[in-house]
Short mmCIF file of C-alpha atoms in Angstrom, two decimals:
data_model
loop_
_atom_site.label_atom_id
_atom_site.label_comp_id
_atom_site.label_asym_id
_atom_site.label_seq_id
_atom_site.Cartn_x
_atom_site.Cartn_y
_atom_site.Cartn_z
CA MET A 1 -26.30 -7.35 32.91
CA ASN A 2 -26.52 -11.17 32.46
CA GLN A 3 -23.68 -12.84 30.62
CA HIS A 4 -25.81 -16.61 30.78
CA VAL A 5 -28.35 -18.39 29.27
CA ALA A 6 -31.36 -17.52 30.95
CA SER A 7 -32.58 -21.75 31.79
CA GLY A 8 -35.10 -22.62 29.32
CA GLY A 9 -37.94 -25.53 27.91
CA THR A 10 -35.71 -27.19 25.71
CA ALA A 11 -38.08 -29.98 25.80
CA GLU A 12 -40.84 -28.14 25.08
CA ALA A 13 -38.63 -26.30 22.15
CA ILE A 14 -37.45 -29.36 20.30
CA ALA A 15 -41.34 -30.60 20.25
CA ALA A 16 -42.83 -27.38 18.25
CA LEU A 17 -39.73 -27.41 16.20
CA VAL A 18 -40.33 -31.50 15.39
CA SER A 19 -43.87 -30.25 15.37
CA ARG A 20 -42.87 -28.02 12.47
CA PHE A 21 -40.19 -29.20 10.46
CA GLY A 22 -40.83 -32.27 10.81
CA ASP A 23 -37.84 -34.47 9.43
CA ARG A 24 -35.25 -31.32 8.97
CA ALA A 25 -36.00 -30.93 12.81
CA LEU A 26 -33.24 -33.43 13.40
CA THR A 27 -32.03 -34.63 16.74
CA GLY A 28 -30.24 -37.40 16.32
CA LEU A 29 -27.16 -37.88 17.57
CA SER A 30 -24.29 -37.81 13.92
CA VAL A 31 -26.07 -35.34 12.81
CA ARG A 32 -25.91 -33.59 15.61
CA ASP A 33 -22.02 -34.43 16.26
CA LEU A 34 -21.53 -32.96 12.67
CA HIS A 35 -22.75 -29.69 13.88
CA ALA A 36 -21.41 -30.21 17.76
CA HIS A 37 -17.18 -28.83 16.26
CA ASP A 38 -15.83 -26.73 12.81
CA GLU A 39 -12.09 -26.99 11.82
CA SER A 40 -10.74 -25.11 14.90
CA HIS A 41 -8.67 -26.31 17.83
CA HIS A 42 -11.82 -25.94 20.46
CA PRO A 43 -13.65 -28.66 22.18
CA ALA A 44 -16.52 -29.78 20.15
CA SER A 45 -20.35 -28.95 21.98
CA ARG A 46 -23.36 -31.28 20.61
CA PRO A 47 -27.01 -28.65 20.42
CA ASP A 48 -29.63 -30.63 20.88
CA ILE A 49 -31.53 -30.18 17.99
CA VAL A 50 -29.85 -29.06 14.24
CA VAL A 51 -32.89 -27.80 12.12
CA PHE A 52 -32.55 -26.93 8.16
CA PRO A 53 -34.92 -23.76 7.68
CA ASN A 54 -35.60 -22.75 3.89
CA SER A 55 -37.07 -19.28 4.32
CA THR A 56 -35.57 -16.04 5.81
CA GLU A 57 -39.63 -16.25 7.51
CA GLU A 58 -38.79 -20.33 8.44
CA VAL A 59 -35.43 -19.04 10.54
CA ALA A 60 -37.53 -15.57 11.66
CA GLU A 61 -39.94 -18.93 12.20
CA ILE A 62 -37.25 -20.50 14.41
CA ALA A 63 -35.85 -17.94 16.92
CA ALA A 64 -39.60 -17.12 17.63
CA ILE A 65 -39.73 -20.07 19.39
CA ALA A 66 -36.29 -20.33 20.71
CA ASN A 67 -36.92 -16.66 22.78
CA ARG A 68 -40.44 -18.74 23.10
CA TYR A 69 -38.79 -21.06 25.52
CA ARG A 70 -35.51 -19.35 26.19
CA VAL A 71 -33.48 -21.91 24.03
CA PRO A 72 -29.59 -20.67 23.08
CA ILE A 73 -29.97 -20.21 19.33
CA VAL A 74 -26.80 -20.72 16.78
CA PRO A 75 -25.76 -20.40 13.41
CA PHE A 76 -24.17 -23.33 11.92
CA GLY A 77 -22.56 -22.37 7.87
CA ALA A 78 -20.00 -24.24 6.49
CA GLY A 79 -18.48 -25.27 9.88
CA SER A 80 -15.12 -24.46 8.26
CA GLY A 81 -15.05 -21.39 11.31
CA LEU A 82 -11.26 -21.35 12.43
CA GLU A 83 -12.18 -20.01 16.39
CA GLY A 84 -14.83 -21.95 17.38
CA GLY A 85 -18.17 -19.64 16.60
CA ALA A 86 -20.22 -22.14 15.44
CA ILE A 87 -19.84 -24.18 18.59
CA PRO A 88 -22.97 -24.36 20.70
CA VAL A 89 -21.18 -24.21 23.63
CA ALA A 90 -24.46 -24.28 25.45
CA GLY A 91 -26.83 -26.72 23.83
CA GLY A 92 -29.96 -25.46 22.31
CA ILE A 93 -30.71 -25.10 18.90
CA SER A 94 -27.95 -25.22 15.81
CA LEU A 95 -29.70 -23.38 13.02
CA ASP A 96 -27.69 -24.65 9.97
CA THR A 97 -28.30 -22.94 6.83
CA SER A 98 -27.04 -25.25 3.63
CA ARG A 99 -30.98 -24.76 2.08
CA LEU A 100 -30.93 -20.73 1.70
CA ASP A 101 -28.73 -20.65 -1.41
CA ARG A 102 -30.35 -19.27 -3.31
CA ILE A 103 -29.12 -17.09 -5.65
CA LEU A 104 -32.31 -13.83 -5.58
CA ASP A 105 -30.57 -11.15 -7.76
CA ILE A 106 -27.47 -10.08 -10.18
CA ARG A 107 -27.49 -6.76 -11.25
CA PRO A 108 -24.05 -6.76 -13.37
CA ASP A 109 -25.11 -2.60 -14.54
CA ASP A 110 -24.83 -2.15 -10.90
CA MET A 111 -22.65 -4.28 -9.72
CA ILE A 112 -24.29 -5.28 -6.50
CA VAL A 113 -25.78 -9.98 -5.94
CA ARG A 114 -28.30 -10.02 -3.57
CA VAL A 115 -27.85 -14.14 -2.27
CA GLU A 116 -29.67 -15.74 0.51
CA ALA A 117 -26.83 -16.62 3.68
CA GLY A 118 -25.48 -20.52 2.67
CA VAL A 119 -24.96 -19.42 -0.93
CA ARG A 120 -21.41 -20.94 -1.28
CA ARG A 121 -18.44 -18.29 -1.94
CA GLN A 122 -16.80 -20.31 -5.03
CA GLU A 123 -20.19 -21.43 -6.35
CA MET A 124 -21.60 -17.46 -6.36
CA ASN A 125 -18.52 -16.95 -8.74
CA ARG A 126 -18.93 -19.51 -10.87
CA GLN A 127 -22.79 -18.26 -11.56
CA LEU A 128 -20.87 -14.75 -12.04
CA ARG A 129 -18.48 -15.68 -14.40
CA ASP A 130 -20.73 -14.44 -17.64
CA THR A 131 -21.28 -11.29 -16.25
CA GLY A 132 -17.09 -10.34 -16.31
CA LEU A 133 -17.27 -9.67 -12.06
CA PHE A 134 -16.39 -11.56 -8.94
CA PHE A 135 -17.08 -11.33 -5.59
CA PRO A 136 -12.99 -10.63 -4.09
CA VAL A 137 -12.79 -11.74 -0.28
CA ASP A 138 -11.31 -15.07 -0.33
CA PRO A 139 -11.13 -16.73 3.30
CA GLY A 140 -9.25 -20.09 1.01
CA ALA A 141 -12.42 -22.32 2.71
CA ASP A 142 -14.96 -22.51 0.55
CA ALA A 143 -17.62 -20.53 2.98
CA SER A 144 -20.85 -19.73 2.63
CA ILE A 145 -21.13 -16.28 2.70
CA GLY A 146 -23.29 -15.84 5.88
CA GLY A 147 -20.26 -17.48 7.87
CA MET A 148 -18.39 -14.92 6.17
CA VAL A 149 -20.36 -11.74 7.09
CA SER A 150 -20.72 -12.70 11.03
CA THR A 151 -16.48 -13.19 11.03
CA GLY A 152 -16.13 -10.26 9.27
CA ALA A 153 -13.75 -12.49 6.33
CA SER A 154 -10.34 -11.03 4.69
CA GLY A 155 -8.86 -13.52 2.80
CA THR A 156 -5.58 -12.79 -0.64
CA ASN A 157 -7.40 -10.19 -1.80
CA ALA A 158 -8.36 -8.04 0.68
CA VAL A 159 -4.57 -6.03 0.39
CA ARG A 160 -6.58 -4.64 -3.42
CA PHE A 161 -9.95 -4.98 -2.59
CA GLY A 162 -10.74 -4.67 0.81
CA VAL A 163 -13.18 -7.47 3.59
CA MET A 164 -16.14 -7.71 3.91
CA ARG A 165 -17.24 -4.80 6.07
CA GLU A 166 -15.56 -3.07 2.94
CA ASN A 167 -17.86 -5.39 0.49
CA VAL A 168 -20.99 -6.35 1.80
CA LEU A 169 -24.36 -3.08 0.77
CA GLY A 170 -26.69 -4.24 3.17
CA LEU A 171 -28.42 -7.42 5.33
CA THR A 172 -31.51 -8.79 5.66
CA VAL A 173 -31.21 -9.66 9.77
CA VAL A 174 -33.09 -12.48 11.98
CA THR A 175 -33.47 -10.86 15.65
CA ALA A 176 -34.04 -12.83 18.57
CA ASP A 177 -37.24 -12.54 19.08
CA GLY A 178 -37.34 -13.22 15.45
CA ARG A 179 -38.18 -9.98 13.79
CA ILE A 180 -37.33 -9.65 10.65
CA VAL A 181 -34.75 -6.70 9.50
CA ARG A 182 -33.24 -5.30 6.73
CA THR A 183 -30.23 -3.42 6.86
CA GLY A 184 -28.63 -0.99 3.95
CA SER A 185 -29.43 -0.06 0.06
CA LEU A 186 -29.06 -1.12 -2.90
CA ALA A 187 -26.50 2.09 -3.52
CA ARG A 188 -23.36 2.41 -2.97
CA LYS A 189 -23.43 4.57 -0.36
CA SER A 190 -25.51 5.88 2.54
CA SER A 191 -24.81 7.87 4.57
CA SER A 192 -28.57 7.62 6.47
CA GLY A 193 -29.21 6.64 9.42
CA TYR A 194 -27.19 4.67 11.91
CA ASP A 195 -25.02 1.85 10.21
CA LEU A 196 -26.49 -0.81 11.32
CA THR A 197 -24.60 -3.65 8.43
CA ARG A 198 -22.01 -2.95 9.72
CA LEU A 199 -23.23 -3.39 13.30
CA PHE A 200 -24.03 -7.08 12.54
CA VAL A 201 -20.87 -7.40 10.27
CA GLY A 202 -18.90 -9.74 12.48
CA SER A 203 -21.05 -10.44 15.38
CA GLU A 204 -20.88 -14.11 14.63
CA GLY A 205 -24.75 -14.75 15.69
CA THR A 206 -24.59 -12.72 18.94
CA LEU A 207 -27.08 -10.62 18.03
CA GLY A 208 -28.82 -10.92 14.72
CA ILE A 209 -28.89 -14.01 12.56
CA VAL A 210 -28.15 -13.50 9.00
CA THR A 211 -29.94 -14.75 6.24
CA GLU A 212 -29.78 -12.23 2.72
CA VAL A 213 -26.84 -10.43 1.83
CA ILE A 214 -26.29 -8.06 -0.87
CA LEU A 215 -22.92 -7.22 -2.46
CA ARG A 216 -21.22 -5.82 -4.52
CA LEU A 217 -18.77 -7.11 -6.67
CA HIS A 218 -15.58 -5.58 -9.10
CA PRO A 219 -14.38 -6.44 -12.80
CA ILE A 220 -12.31 -9.38 -13.05
CA PRO A 221 -8.79 -8.01 -13.58
CA ASP A 222 -5.99 -8.51 -15.76
CA ALA A 223 -3.55 -10.41 -13.12
CA VAL A 224 0.22 -12.23 -13.26
CA SER A 225 0.84 -13.49 -10.70
CA ALA A 226 4.90 -13.82 -9.59
CA ILE A 227 7.36 -16.31 -6.84
CA ALA A 228 9.89 -15.21 -5.88
CA GLY A 229 12.40 -16.65 -2.56
CA PHE A 230 14.01 -14.14 -0.26
CA GLN A 231 16.94 -14.69 2.00
CA THR A 232 15.11 -13.80 5.55
CA LEU A 233 11.97 -13.35 6.47
CA ALA A 234 12.79 -9.62 6.91
CA GLY A 235 13.29 -9.44 3.46
CA ALA A 236 10.59 -10.52 2.27
CA VAL A 237 8.73 -8.70 4.28
CA SER A 238 10.14 -5.09 3.58
CA ALA A 239 9.94 -6.03 -0.17
CA VAL A 240 5.93 -5.90 0.14
CA ILE A 241 7.03 -2.52 1.86
CA ASP A 242 8.52 -0.78 -0.22
CA ILE A 243 6.22 -2.67 -3.76
CA LYS A 244 2.92 -0.56 -1.97
CA ARG A 245 4.97 2.79 -1.46
CA ALA A 246 6.72 2.55 -4.84
CA GLY A 247 2.40 2.63 -6.12
CA LEU A 248 2.62 -0.19 -7.71
CA SER A 249 -0.88 -2.54 -8.16
CA ILE A 250 -0.99 -5.18 -5.66
CA GLY A 251 -3.77 -7.54 -6.14
CA ARG A 252 -2.42 -10.46 -3.45
CA VAL A 253 0.61 -10.96 -1.94
CA GLU A 254 1.08 -13.84 0.15
CA LEU A 255 4.33 -14.96 2.91
CA LEU A 256 5.45 -18.68 3.04
CA ASP A 257 8.08 -19.35 5.76
CA GLU A 258 10.90 -22.16 4.49
CA ALA A 259 9.04 -24.28 6.38
CA LEU A 260 5.83 -23.96 4.87
CA VAL A 261 7.94 -23.75 1.38
CA ALA A 262 9.25 -27.37 2.57
CA VAL A 263 6.88 -29.08 2.56
CA ILE A 264 5.14 -28.24 -0.44
CA ASN A 265 8.47 -28.85 -2.25
CA ARG A 266 7.15 -32.52 -0.89
CA HIS A 267 4.18 -32.55 -2.21
CA GLU A 268 4.30 -30.36 -5.33
CA THR A 269 6.41 -29.85 -8.15
CA LEU A 270 6.87 -25.86 -8.32
CA ALA A 271 9.90 -26.20 -6.95
CA LEU A 272 10.25 -23.41 -5.03
CA ALA A 273 14.20 -22.14 -3.64
CA PRO A 274 13.98 -23.47 0.22
CA LEU A 275 13.80 -19.83 1.64
CA PRO A 276 11.31 -18.20 3.30
CA THR A 277 8.40 -17.58 -0.18
CA LEU A 278 6.66 -14.06 -1.23
CA PHE A 279 4.13 -14.94 -3.96
CA PHE A 280 2.80 -12.39 -6.31
CA GLU A 281 -0.41 -11.22 -8.40
CA PHE A 282 0.10 -7.83 -10.05
CA HIS A 283 -2.70 -6.40 -12.25
CA GLY A 284 -3.39 -4.35 -15.07
CA ASN A 285 -3.11 -5.19 -18.33
CA PRO A 286 0.05 -7.36 -19.07
CA GLU A 287 1.48 -4.58 -20.82
CA SER A 288 1.88 -2.33 -18.79
CA ILE A 289 2.75 -4.49 -15.38
CA ALA A 290 5.77 -5.57 -18.56
CA THR A 291 6.91 -2.12 -18.36
CA LEU A 292 6.69 -2.57 -14.50
CA SER A 293 8.74 -5.64 -13.91
CA ASP A 294 12.30 -4.09 -13.57
CA VAL A 295 11.20 -1.89 -11.40
CA ILE A 296 9.66 -5.12 -8.84
CA ALA A 297 12.75 -6.83 -10.15
CA ALA A 298 14.75 -4.54 -8.28
CA ILE A 299 12.95 -4.14 -5.46
CA VAL A 300 13.18 -7.71 -4.85
CA ALA A 301 16.24 -7.86 -5.32
CA ASP A 302 17.52 -5.59 -3.46
CA HIS A 303 16.18 -6.95 0.21
CA GLY A 304 17.87 -10.21 -0.91
CA GLY A 305 14.80 -11.71 -3.09
CA THR A 306 15.36 -14.42 -6.17
CA PRO A 307 14.97 -13.10 -9.39
CA LEU A 308 11.33 -13.47 -9.84
CA ARG A 309 9.83 -16.64 -11.41
CA TRP A 310 6.69 -15.41 -13.56
CA ALA A 311 3.72 -17.30 -14.00
CA LYS A 312 3.64 -18.12 -18.09
CA ASN A 313 0.42 -18.82 -18.22
CA ALA A 314 -3.35 -18.70 -16.65
CA ASP A 315 -2.97 -22.77 -15.51
CA GLU A 316 0.19 -22.30 -14.40
CA ALA A 317 -1.15 -18.74 -11.89
CA ARG A 318 -4.15 -21.03 -10.25
CA ARG A 319 -1.56 -24.64 -9.53
CA ILE A 320 0.33 -21.07 -7.85
CA TRP A 321 -2.86 -20.02 -5.69
CA GLU A 322 -3.90 -23.31 -5.18
CA THR A 323 -1.08 -24.49 -4.15
CA ARG A 324 -1.07 -22.24 -1.22
CA ARG A 325 -4.54 -23.23 -0.28
CA VAL A 326 -4.11 -26.27 0.47
CA GLY A 327 -0.14 -26.29 1.75
CA LEU A 328 -1.31 -26.57 5.16
CA GLY A 329 -3.15 -29.23 4.61
CA TRP A 330 0.03 -30.92 3.67
CA ALA A 331 1.42 -30.22 6.38
CA LYS A 332 -0.65 -30.82 9.30
CA ALA A 333 -0.13 -34.45 7.25
CA GLU A 334 3.06 -34.67 7.70
CA ARG A 335 2.37 -35.94 11.23
CA PRO A 336 -0.56 -37.72 11.66
CA GLY A 337 -2.68 -37.35 13.95
CA ALA A 338 -1.98 -33.64 15.23
CA GLN A 339 -3.96 -30.97 15.41
CA SER A 340 -3.83 -27.34 13.66
CA TRP A 341 -4.13 -24.61 15.65
CA PRO A 342 -4.56 -22.02 14.00
CA THR A 343 -4.13 -17.87 14.65
CA ASP A 344 -3.70 -14.60 13.01
CA VAL A 345 -3.14 -11.40 13.65
CA CYS A 346 -3.08 -7.72 12.58
CA VAL A 347 -0.11 -5.35 13.09
CA PRO A 348 0.38 -1.55 11.27
CA LEU A 349 2.84 -2.48 8.44
CA SER A 350 5.45 -1.13 10.01
CA SER A 351 6.00 -2.72 12.97
CA LEU A 352 5.54 -6.57 10.52
CA ALA A 353 8.17 -7.59 9.39
CA ASP A 354 9.76 -7.90 14.18
CA ALA A 355 6.51 -9.59 14.50
CA VAL A 356 6.98 -11.93 12.18
CA LEU A 357 10.30 -12.52 13.13
CA ASP A 358 9.71 -12.25 17.04
CA THR A 359 6.63 -15.29 16.73
CA HIS A 360 9.19 -17.11 14.35
CA ALA A 361 12.03 -17.09 16.87
CA ASP A 362 9.59 -18.44 19.71
CA ILE A 363 8.62 -20.99 17.11
CA ARG A 364 12.39 -21.84 16.42
CA ALA A 365 12.65 -22.08 20.29
CA SER A 366 9.64 -24.71 20.23
CA GLN A 367 9.30 -27.88 19.54
CA ILE A 368 5.87 -27.65 18.35
CA PRO A 369 5.64 -28.15 13.87
CA ALA A 370 3.96 -24.10 13.12
CA TYR A 371 4.46 -22.32 9.67
CA ILE A 372 4.01 -18.92 9.18
CA VAL A 373 1.28 -17.62 5.71
CA GLY A 374 0.32 -14.26 5.85
CA HIS A 375 -1.61 -11.43 3.27
CA VAL A 376 1.33 -9.80 3.82
CA GLY A 377 0.39 -6.87 1.72
CA ASP A 378 -2.85 -5.55 4.92
CA GLY A 379 -0.21 -6.33 8.13
CA ASN A 380 -2.71 -10.19 8.24
CA PHE A 381 -0.25 -12.63 9.03
CA HIS A 382 -1.70 -16.43 10.52
CA CYS A 383 0.69 -18.92 12.25
CA VAL A 384 -0.27 -22.49 12.72
CA PHE A 385 0.73 -25.08 15.14
CA MET A 386 0.56 -29.04 14.56
CA SER A 387 0.04 -30.07 18.12
CA ASP A 388 -0.80 -33.48 19.37
CA PRO A 389 -4.08 -33.15 20.54
CA ASP A 390 -3.88 -35.68 23.90
CA ASP A 391 -0.20 -34.79 25.38
CA ALA A 392 -1.88 -31.78 28.18
CA GLN A 393 1.48 -30.42 28.03
CA GLU A 394 2.08 -29.53 23.75
CA GLN A 395 -0.82 -27.89 24.50
CA ALA A 396 -0.31 -25.71 26.77
CA GLU A 397 2.87 -24.90 25.43
CA VAL A 398 0.66 -23.78 21.82
CA HIS A 399 -1.98 -22.10 24.39
CA ARG A 400 0.88 -20.00 25.22
CA LEU A 401 2.60 -19.76 21.80
CA ALA A 402 -0.33 -17.95 20.30
CA GLY A 403 -1.18 -15.89 22.75
CA ARG A 404 2.64 -14.39 22.94
CA ILE A 405 1.60 -13.16 18.95
CA VAL A 406 -1.09 -11.80 20.61
CA VAL A 407 0.29 -10.06 23.23
CA ARG A 408 2.48 -8.50 20.42
CA ALA A 409 0.33 -8.24 18.20
CA LEU A 410 -1.97 -5.49 20.57
CA ALA A 411 1.60 -3.41 22.08
CA VAL A 412 2.31 -2.41 18.46
CA GLY A 413 -1.90 -1.52 17.73
CA GLY A 414 -2.74 -4.15 16.13
CA THR A 415 -5.81 -6.67 17.04
CA ALA A 416 -6.22 -10.04 18.53
CA THR A 417 -8.06 -11.50 14.76
CA GLY A 418 -7.58 -9.59 11.09
CA GLU A 419 -9.84 -12.26 9.61
CA HIS A 420 -10.61 -15.72 11.93
CA GLY A 421 -13.02 -13.79 14.75
CA VAL A 422 -13.00 -13.55 18.37
CA GLY A 423 -15.28 -16.68 18.87
CA LEU A 424 -14.34 -18.81 21.85
CA GLY A 425 -10.46 -18.64 21.10
CA LYS A 426 -10.00 -14.37 21.51
CA ARG A 427 -12.36 -13.66 23.79
CA ALA A 428 -9.60 -13.52 26.58
CA PHE A 429 -8.06 -10.60 24.83
CA GLN A 430 -11.07 -7.83 24.11
CA GLU A 431 -10.44 -6.01 27.04
CA ALA A 432 -7.02 -5.81 26.36
CA GLU A 433 -7.77 -5.12 22.91
CA HIS A 434 -10.69 -1.92 22.94
CA GLY A 435 -10.39 -0.96 26.37
CA ALA A 436 -13.01 -1.37 29.11
CA GLU A 437 -15.78 0.76 28.64
CA ALA A 438 -15.40 0.04 25.20
CA VAL A 439 -16.81 -3.98 26.59
CA ALA A 440 -19.07 -2.68 28.61
CA LEU A 441 -20.67 -0.81 25.27
CA MET A 442 -20.77 -4.09 23.48
CA ARG A 443 -22.12 -5.80 26.19
CA THR A 444 -24.88 -3.25 26.32
CA LEU A 445 -25.48 -3.63 23.03
CA LYS A 446 -26.14 -7.17 23.60
CA VAL A 447 -28.45 -6.55 26.17
CA ALA A 448 -30.36 -4.57 24.13
CA LEU A 449 -30.56 -6.60 20.53
CA ASP A 450 -30.48 -10.10 22.45
CA PRO A 451 -31.78 -9.67 26.05
CA LEU A 452 -32.33 -13.82 27.18
CA ASN A 453 -28.60 -13.98 25.78
CA ILE A 454 -30.06 -16.99 23.27
CA LEU A 455 -28.04 -15.68 20.70
CA ASN A 456 -24.56 -17.23 20.19
CA PRO A 457 -23.67 -17.02 24.40
CA GLY A 458 -20.68 -17.75 24.70
CA LYS A 459 -18.48 -16.00 22.47
CA ILE A 460 -16.76 -13.05 21.74
CA LEU A 461 -17.60 -11.28 25.05
CA PRO A 462 -15.23 -12.56 27.40
CA GLU A 463 -16.89 -13.74 30.47
CA LEU A 464 -17.80 -11.89 33.68
CA ALA A 465 -15.53 -12.86 36.77
CA ASP A 466 -18.50 -11.35 39.34
CA PRO A 467 -20.06 -13.75 40.77
CA GLU A 468 -23.04 -11.43 40.68
CA HIS A 469 -23.17 -12.23 37.41
CA SER A 470 -24.18 -15.24 38.26
CA ASN A 471 -27.50 -17.37 37.38
#
């Protein structure tokens, strides 16, 4: 099976795209540079042309041209990815979905919204606010919905509401040869046929180009936020596990190690204790949460936690979660010229404390600044290194340490990536995680849906080592 892009007629494809799309098909250096990278540490790679479609039908036209001339085509959303998924490593067409930005249908009674792929998460929730509903998947960045589908995004609310796979009901997808396929339905469940929706969720544009998405919505919950510091990282993680075992309704819970807390204290006025810290959000009416506060406080204290500090009002709660969102940006700014190199894994809850502590020990033994944060309610944590991109030794050291985090996660039955996606950065771990036969089956699916390998080539699947597979 050929893993390599078929050689094609790039010049002919560019001419056809410019003829059809005019000033929405651009070859200038500045626009190509903007589409050569995402927010990851992976090297930039320019596309040959950037095209801005206005509809699903236009995406199908672009795909048909790419197929005709055997030119790679890579979807580009908000550019907020962290594993290089939108980088056009083989050149070709960068398909920018930013003009696919319409909210097509809001159905409050069905708790469903249908949107185009370029719609941004925060704007969608602003439009939904008056319905009393919201879309809960929150990866932190103001990502596009298409990009979130592509990576199978998660975020702070996953412990309560699940991730993209649980919240996508249907898709409109353009295939490699330009056909338009619709998957799923408006129904809340189905046992009809193959589950094509979840085949495309998390496929990172390697099997098809997502242009429309049907999403499950949820009532905006009553919520109360709180903060607690802990003497140890292990105590913080163990407290979360015990709170979940007690059946208390955690909406979200975020771990911040003491290094990130120190950064926040230099930039914010929350005045956090200089300890590993948990940010909590509990869902339910205030009366029910108040009756549980003694139980929560006791569990926190049993694990070396400080007294719970409850947010006094909605503004203070928003400030807590905004601090969590921007804290890593402050950390990066403290090392001018630093490159953010994040990695994320997800492990069974029973293994989470050991995984976090082993990672923390690696950080302490290294000279490279790094921070641990995590959606610890579902076993997902991140380690973010702030390295010097021009220092080869630092880059090699971060690569080694990030690899150790993944290997430990896989050893306990976890995954190489809980929410960032595979992209370029986690390809090398696919066979170790899934097994050779599963990866071979993935290749079979890829070839069946994209025989010319023009859809986001070089992503997810590891390179084939056998020279007989090269062009």
